[in-house]
PDB file of N, CA and C in Angstrom:
ATOM      1  N   UNK A 228    -103.784 106.684-103.831  1.00 55.00           N
ATOM      2  CA  UNK A 228    -104.624 105.705-103.678  1.00 55.00           C
ATOM      3  C   UNK A 228    -105.233 105.455-102.080  1.00 55.00           C
ATOM      4  N   UNK A 229    -106.920 105.524-101.985  1.00 68.00           N
ATOM      5  CA  UNK A 229    -106.280 105.120-100.646  1.00 68.00           C
ATOM      6  C   UNK A 229    -107.228 103.762-100.540  1.00 68.00           C
ATOM      7  N   UNK A 230    -106.901 103.057 -99.527  1.00 64.00           N
ATOM      8  CA  UNK A 230    -107.229 101.685 -99.886  1.00 64.00           C
ATOM      9  C   UNK A 230    -108.381 101.388 -99.286  1.00 64.00           C
ATOM     10  N   UNK A 231    -108.813 102.277 -98.377  1.00 66.00           N
ATOM     11  CA  UNK A 231    -110.019 102.026 -97.078  1.00 66.00           C
ATOM     12  C   UNK A 231    -111.468 102.441 -97.602  1.00 66.00           C
ATOM     13  N   UNK A 232    -111.332 103.051 -99.447  1.00 71.00           N
ATOM     14  CA  UNK A 232    -112.397 103.415-100.381  1.00 71.00           C
ATOM     15  C   UNK A 232    -112.958 102.688-100.928  1.00 71.00           C
ATOM     16  N   UNK A 233    -111.482 101.203-101.556  1.00 70.00           N
ATOM     17  CA  UNK A 233    -111.935 100.727-102.143  1.00 70.00           C
ATOM     18  C   UNK A 233    -113.340  99.477-101.832  1.00 70.00           C
ATOM     19  N   UNK A 234    -113.671  98.801-101.909  1.00 73.00           N
ATOM     20  CA  UNK A 234    -114.649  98.045-102.011  1.00 73.00           C
ATOM     21  C   UNK A 234    -114.646  96.641-102.879  1.00 73.00           C
ATOM     22  N   UNK A 235    -113.905  95.128-101.741  1.00 72.00           N
ATOM     23  CA  UNK A 235    -114.178  94.331-102.468  1.00 72.00           C
ATOM     24  C   UNK A 235    -114.306  92.610-101.492  1.00 72.00           C
ATOM     25  N   UNK A 236    -114.316  91.491-102.419  1.00 77.00           N
ATOM     26  CA  UNK A 236    -115.268  90.624-101.596  1.00 77.00           C
ATOM     27  C   UNK A 236    -114.066  89.554-101.012  1.00 77.00           C
ATOM     28  N   UNK A 237    -114.187  88.733-100.573  1.00 77.00           N
ATOM     29  CA  UNK A 237    -113.468  87.895-100.056  1.00 77.00           C
ATOM     30  C   UNK A 237    -114.767  86.243-100.358  1.00 77.00           C
ATOM     31  N   UNK A 238    -113.543  85.571-100.267  1.00 82.00           N
ATOM     32  CA  UNK A 238    -114.307  83.739-100.315  1.00 82.00           C
ATOM     33  C   UNK A 238    -113.883  83.569 -98.911  1.00 82.00           C
ATOM     34  N   UNK A 239    -114.474  82.775 -98.774  1.00 80.00           N
ATOM     35  CA  UNK A 239    -115.029  82.476 -97.552  1.00 80.00           C
ATOM     36  C   UNK A 239    -112.615  81.508 -96.483  1.00 80.00           C
ATOM     37  N   UNK A 240    -112.319  80.862 -97.975  1.00 79.00           N
ATOM     38  CA  UNK A 240    -111.237  80.742 -97.557  1.00 79.00           C
ATOM     39  C   UNK A 240    -109.542  81.861 -97.941  1.00 79.00           C
ATOM     40  N   UNK A 241    -110.440  83.065 -98.263  1.00 80.00           N
ATOM     41  CA  UNK A 241    -109.568  83.961 -97.858  1.00 80.00           C
ATOM     42  C   UNK A 241    -109.579  84.577 -96.519  1.00 80.00           C
ATOM     43  N   UNK A 242    -111.037  84.722 -96.374  1.00 84.00           N
ATOM     44  CA  UNK A 242    -111.852  85.015 -95.087  1.00 84.00           C
ATOM     45  C   UNK A 242    -110.776  83.562 -93.792  1.00 84.00           C
ATOM     46  N   UNK A 243    -111.146  82.680 -94.000  1.00 85.00           N
ATOM     47  CA  UNK A 243    -109.732  81.919 -92.712  1.00 85.00           C
ATOM     48  C   UNK A 243    -108.660  82.120 -93.086  1.00 85.00           C
ATOM     49  N   UNK A 244    -107.712  82.802 -94.171  1.00 83.00           N
ATOM     50  CA  UNK A 244    -106.881  82.963 -93.602  1.00 83.00           C
ATOM     51  C   UNK A 244    -106.137  84.041 -93.399  1.00 83.00           C
ATOM     52  N   UNK A 245    -107.382  85.043 -93.198  1.00 82.00           N
ATOM     53  CA  UNK A 245    -107.259  86.487 -92.517  1.00 82.00           C
ATOM     54  C   UNK A 245    -107.177  86.116 -90.790  1.00 82.00           C
ATOM     55  N   UNK A 246    -108.070  85.218 -90.490  1.00 85.00           N
ATOM     56  CA  UNK A 246    -108.354  84.835 -88.904  1.00 85.00           C
ATOM     57  C   UNK A 246    -107.223  84.136 -89.302  1.00 85.00           C
ATOM     58  N   UNK A 247    -106.775  83.395 -89.318  1.00 85.00           N
ATOM     59  CA  UNK A 247    -105.645  82.328 -88.588  1.00 85.00           C
ATOM     60  C   UNK A 247    -104.638  83.226 -88.827  1.00 85.00           C
ATOM     61  N   UNK A 248    -104.348  85.214 -89.193  1.00 84.00           N
ATOM     62  CA  UNK A 248    -103.712  85.893 -88.846  1.00 84.00           C
ATOM     63  C   UNK A 248    -103.986  86.177 -87.790  1.00 84.00           C
ATOM     64  N   UNK A 249    -104.939  86.589 -87.278  1.00 84.00           N
ATOM     65  CA  UNK A 249    -105.154  87.658 -86.232  1.00 84.00           C
ATOM     66  C   UNK A 249    -104.610  86.734 -85.513  1.00 84.00           C
ATOM     67  N   UNK A 250    -105.433  85.161 -85.417  1.00 85.00           N
ATOM     68  CA  UNK A 250    -105.424  83.910 -83.577  1.00 85.00           C
ATOM     69  C   UNK A 250    -103.601  84.174 -83.333  1.00 85.00           C
ATOM     70  N   UNK A 251    -102.637  83.600 -84.761  1.00 83.00           N
ATOM     71  CA  UNK A 251    -101.420  83.961 -84.401  1.00 83.00           C
ATOM     72  C   UNK A 251    -101.414  84.508 -83.706  1.00 83.00           C
ATOM     73  N   UNK A 252    -101.630  85.649 -84.588  1.00 80.00           N
ATOM     74  CA  UNK A 252    -101.350  87.074 -83.792  1.00 80.00           C
ATOM     75  C   UNK A 252    -101.283  86.807 -82.558  1.00 80.00           C
ATOM     76  N   UNK A 253    -102.583  86.686 -81.574  1.00 82.00           N
ATOM     77  CA  UNK A 253    -103.485  86.845 -80.987  1.00 82.00           C
ATOM     78  C   UNK A 253    -102.216  86.628 -80.101  1.00 82.00           C
ATOM     79  N   UNK A 254    -102.805  84.938 -80.168  1.00 80.00           N
ATOM     80  CA  UNK A 254    -101.875  83.449 -79.492  1.00 80.00           C
ATOM     81  C   UNK A 254    -100.007  84.309 -79.120  1.00 80.00           C
ATOM     82  N   UNK A 255     -99.483  84.177 -80.056  1.00 76.00           N
ATOM     83  CA  UNK A 255     -98.272  84.953 -80.007  1.00 76.00           C
ATOM     84  C   UNK A 255     -98.437  85.860 -79.220  1.00 76.00           C
ATOM     85  N   UNK A 256     -98.970  86.647 -78.922  1.00 77.00           N
ATOM     86  CA  UNK A 256     -98.414  88.110 -77.752  1.00 77.00           C
ATOM     87  C   UNK A 256     -99.475  87.732 -76.227  1.00 77.00           C
ATOM     88  N   UNK A 257    -100.355  86.436 -76.684  1.00 73.00           N
ATOM     89  CA  UNK A 257    -100.965  85.679 -75.770  1.00 73.00           C
ATOM     90  C   UNK A 257     -99.591  85.299 -74.960  1.00 73.00           C
ATOM     91  N   UNK A 258     -98.673  84.293 -75.812  1.00 71.00           N
ATOM     92  CA  UNK A 258     -97.577  84.035 -74.871  1.00 71.00           C
ATOM     93  C   UNK A 258     -97.234  83.733 -74.282  1.00 71.00           C
ATOM     94  N   UNK A 259     -96.471  85.154 -74.333  1.00 72.00           N
ATOM     95  CA  UNK A 259     -95.691  85.947 -73.184  1.00 72.00           C
ATOM     96  C   UNK A 259     -96.572  85.688 -71.873  1.00 72.00           C
ATOM     97  N   UNK A 260     -97.757  85.635 -71.730  1.00 69.00           N
ATOM     98  CA  UNK A 260     -98.349  86.198 -70.139  1.00 69.00           C
ATOM     99  C   UNK A 260     -99.155  84.659 -70.012  1.00 69.00           C
ATOM    100  N   UNK A 261     -98.203  83.888 -70.419  1.00 71.00           N
ATOM    101  CA  UNK A 261     -98.619  82.534 -69.982  1.00 71.00           C
ATOM    102  C   UNK A 261     -98.218  81.519 -69.697  1.00 71.00           C
ATOM    103  N   UNK A 262     -96.525  80.402 -68.795  1.00 73.00           N
ATOM    104  CA  UNK A 262     -95.983  80.074 -68.890  1.00 73.00           C
ATOM    105  C   UNK A 262     -96.227  78.997 -70.051  1.00 73.00           C
ATOM    106  N   UNK A 263     -97.535  78.277 -69.928  1.00 70.00           N
ATOM    107  CA  UNK A 263     -97.765  77.205 -70.744  1.00 70.00           C
ATOM    108  C   UNK A 263     -97.712  77.087 -72.628  1.00 70.00           C
ATOM    109  N   UNK A 264     -98.315  78.075 -72.415  1.00 70.00           N
ATOM    110  CA  UNK A 264     -98.070  77.904 -73.976  1.00 70.00           C
ATOM    111  C   UNK A 264     -96.883  78.761 -74.702  1.00 70.00           C
ATOM    112  N   UNK A 265     -95.936  79.192 -74.017  1.00 73.00           N
ATOM    113  CA  UNK A 265     -95.200  79.710 -73.897  1.00 73.00           C
ATOM    114  C   UNK A 265     -94.002  79.221 -75.113  1.00 73.00           C
ATOM    115  N   UNK A 266     -94.275  77.614 -75.024  1.00 78.00           N
ATOM    116  CA  UNK A 266     -93.767  76.243 -75.696  1.00 78.00           C
ATOM    117  C   UNK A 266     -93.716  76.245 -76.756  1.00 78.00           C
ATOM    118  N   UNK A 267     -95.012  76.681 -77.543  1.00 79.00           N
ATOM    119  CA  UNK A 267     -95.790  76.802 -78.857  1.00 79.00           C
ATOM    120  C   UNK A 267     -95.229  78.105 -79.675  1.00 79.00           C
ATOM    121  N   UNK A 268     -94.595  79.535 -78.681  1.00 78.00           N
ATOM    122  CA  UNK A 268     -94.399  81.059 -79.318  1.00 78.00           C
ATOM    123  C   UNK A 268     -93.854  80.799 -80.688  1.00 78.00           C
ATOM    124  N   UNK A 269     -92.928  79.981 -80.629  1.00 85.00           N
ATOM    125  CA  UNK A 269     -91.869  79.742 -82.147  1.00 85.00           C
ATOM    126  C   UNK A 269     -92.432  79.827 -82.944  1.00 85.00           C
ATOM    127  N   UNK A 270     -93.857  78.259 -82.802  1.00 86.00           N
ATOM    128  CA  UNK A 270     -94.918  77.693 -83.741  1.00 86.00           C
ATOM    129  C   UNK A 270     -96.104  78.962 -84.078  1.00 86.00           C
ATOM    130  N   UNK A 271     -96.015  79.145 -83.739  1.00 80.00           N
ATOM    131  CA  UNK A 271     -97.031  80.855 -83.092  1.00 80.00           C
ATOM    132  C   UNK A 271     -96.183  82.006 -84.226  1.00 80.00           C
ATOM    133  N   UNK A 272     -95.122  81.982 -84.529  1.00 84.00           N
ATOM    134  CA  UNK A 272     -94.553  82.907 -84.573  1.00 84.00           C
ATOM    135  C   UNK A 272     -94.573  82.747 -86.453  1.00 84.00           C
ATOM    136  N   UNK A 273     -94.087  81.669 -86.085  1.00 90.00           N
ATOM    137  CA  UNK A 273     -94.064  80.940 -87.647  1.00 90.00           C
ATOM    138  C   UNK A 273     -95.370  81.215 -88.182  1.00 90.00           C
ATOM    139  N   UNK A 274     -96.357  80.563 -87.662  1.00 86.00           N
ATOM    140  CA  UNK A 274     -98.229  79.986 -88.566  1.00 86.00           C
ATOM    141  C   UNK A 274     -98.488  82.152 -88.529  1.00 86.00           C
ATOM    142  N   UNK A 275     -97.699  83.457 -88.355  1.00 85.00           N
ATOM    143  CA  UNK A 275     -98.219  84.255 -87.361  1.00 85.00           C
ATOM    144  C   UNK A 275     -98.118  85.024 -89.477  1.00 85.00           C
ATOM    145  N   UNK A 276     -96.531  85.407 -88.982  1.00 89.00           N
ATOM    146  CA  UNK A 276     -95.814  85.729 -90.278  1.00 89.00           C
ATOM    147  C   UNK A 276     -96.057  85.512 -91.846  1.00 89.00           C
ATOM    148  N   UNK A 277     -95.937  83.732 -91.622  1.00 91.00           N
ATOM    149  CA  UNK A 277     -96.630  83.639 -93.114  1.00 91.00           C
ATOM    150  C   UNK A 277     -97.886  83.615 -93.602  1.00 91.00           C
ATOM    151  N   UNK A 278     -98.941  83.326 -92.560  1.00 87.00           N
ATOM    152  CA  UNK A 278    -100.705  83.799 -92.657  1.00 87.00           C
ATOM    153  C   UNK A 278    -100.931  85.147 -92.568  1.00 87.00           C
ATOM    154  N   UNK A 279     -99.881  85.836 -92.742  1.00 86.00           N
ATOM    155  CA  UNK A 279     -99.925  87.684 -92.296  1.00 86.00           C
ATOM    156  C   UNK A 279     -99.489  87.601 -93.336  1.00 86.00           C
ATOM    157  N   UNK A 280     -98.620  87.607 -94.152  1.00 90.00           N
ATOM    158  CA  UNK A 280     -97.824  87.012 -95.176  1.00 90.00           C
ATOM    159  C   UNK A 280     -99.129  87.200 -96.401  1.00 90.00           C
ATOM    160  N   UNK A 281     -99.533  85.959 -96.770  1.00 88.00           N
ATOM    161  CA  UNK A 281    -100.279  85.336 -97.239  1.00 88.00           C
ATOM    162  C   UNK A 281    -101.659  86.243 -97.892  1.00 88.00           C
ATOM    163  N   UNK A 282    -102.678  87.120 -96.710  1.00 86.00           N
ATOM    164  CA  UNK A 282    -103.096  87.410 -96.572  1.00 86.00           C
ATOM    165  C   UNK A 282    -102.805  88.536 -96.593  1.00 86.00           C
ATOM    166  N   UNK A 283    -101.863  89.374 -96.860  1.00 87.00           N
ATOM    167  CA  UNK A 283    -101.641  90.997 -97.414  1.00 87.00           C
ATOM    168  C   UNK A 283    -101.340  90.443 -98.981  1.00 87.00           C
ATOM    169  N   UNK A 284    -100.819  89.885 -99.582  1.00 89.00           N
ATOM    170  CA  UNK A 284    -100.768  89.125-100.681  1.00 89.00           C
ATOM    171  C   UNK A 284    -101.394  89.026-101.086  1.00 89.00           C
ATOM    172  N   UNK A 285    -102.813  87.937-100.781  1.00 87.00           N
ATOM    173  CA  UNK A 285    -103.706  88.129-101.492  1.00 87.00           C
ATOM    174  C   UNK A 285    -104.891  89.492-101.620  1.00 87.00           C
ATOM    175  N   UNK A 286    -104.441  90.472-100.418  1.00 85.00           N
ATOM    176  CA  UNK A 286    -105.488  91.825-100.774  1.00 85.00           C
ATOM    177  C   UNK A 286    -105.217  92.436-101.644  1.00 85.00           C
ATOM    178  N   UNK A 287    -103.369  92.831-101.408  1.00 87.00           N
ATOM    179  CA  UNK A 287    -102.594  93.751-102.073  1.00 87.00           C
ATOM    180  C   UNK A 287    -103.220  93.164-103.742  1.00 87.00           C
ATOM    181  N   UNK A 288    -103.157  92.434-104.568  1.00 88.00           N
ATOM    182  CA  UNK A 288    -104.011  91.697-105.422  1.00 88.00           C
ATOM    183  C   UNK A 288    -105.288  91.790-105.811  1.00 88.00           C
ATOM    184  N   UNK A 289    -106.119  91.849-104.501  1.00 84.00           N
ATOM    185  CA  UNK A 289    -107.529  91.782-105.540  1.00 84.00           C
ATOM    186  C   UNK A 289    -107.916  93.182-105.444  1.00 84.00           C
ATOM    187  N   UNK A 290    -107.179  94.306-104.403  1.00 83.00           N
ATOM    188  CA  UNK A 290    -107.111  96.000-104.421  1.00 83.00           C
ATOM    189  C   UNK A 290    -106.877  96.305-106.426  1.00 83.00           C
ATOM    190  N   UNK A 291    -105.333  95.634-106.620  1.00 83.00           N
ATOM    191  CA  UNK A 291    -105.240  95.486-107.998  1.00 83.00           C
ATOM    192  C   UNK A 291    -106.010  95.086-109.255  1.00 83.00           C
ATOM    193  N   UNK A 292    -106.891  93.713-109.089  1.00 79.00           N
ATOM    194  CA  UNK A 292    -107.841  93.114-109.940  1.00 79.00           C
ATOM    195  C   UNK A 292    -108.827  94.415-110.200  1.00 79.00           C
ATOM    196  N   UNK A 293    -109.810  94.943-109.078  1.00 68.00           N
ATOM    197  CA  UNK A 293    -110.483  95.421-108.938  1.00 68.00           C
ATOM    198  C   UNK A 293    -110.821  97.106-109.267  1.00 68.00           C
ATOM    199  N   UNK A 294    -109.659  97.431-109.084  1.00 62.00           N
ATOM    200  CA  UNK A 294    -109.675  99.073-110.105  1.00 62.00           C
ATOM    201  C   UNK A 294    -109.677  98.838-111.445  1.00 62.00           C
TER     202      UNK A 294
END
């Protein structure tokens, strides 16, 4: 099963969720380069884990439905 060959559509909410996962992950990486953001690192990590899991599950469910 090749995930990259299956085409799917995303709603605005699903795209927002994916962007949130990317933003929180990049903010988490950026937190290690700035002392001012380092205080928020645990919150960024929590948002990153939750939104990444949610986006991944949404993507997998959409792939199963379109098969």
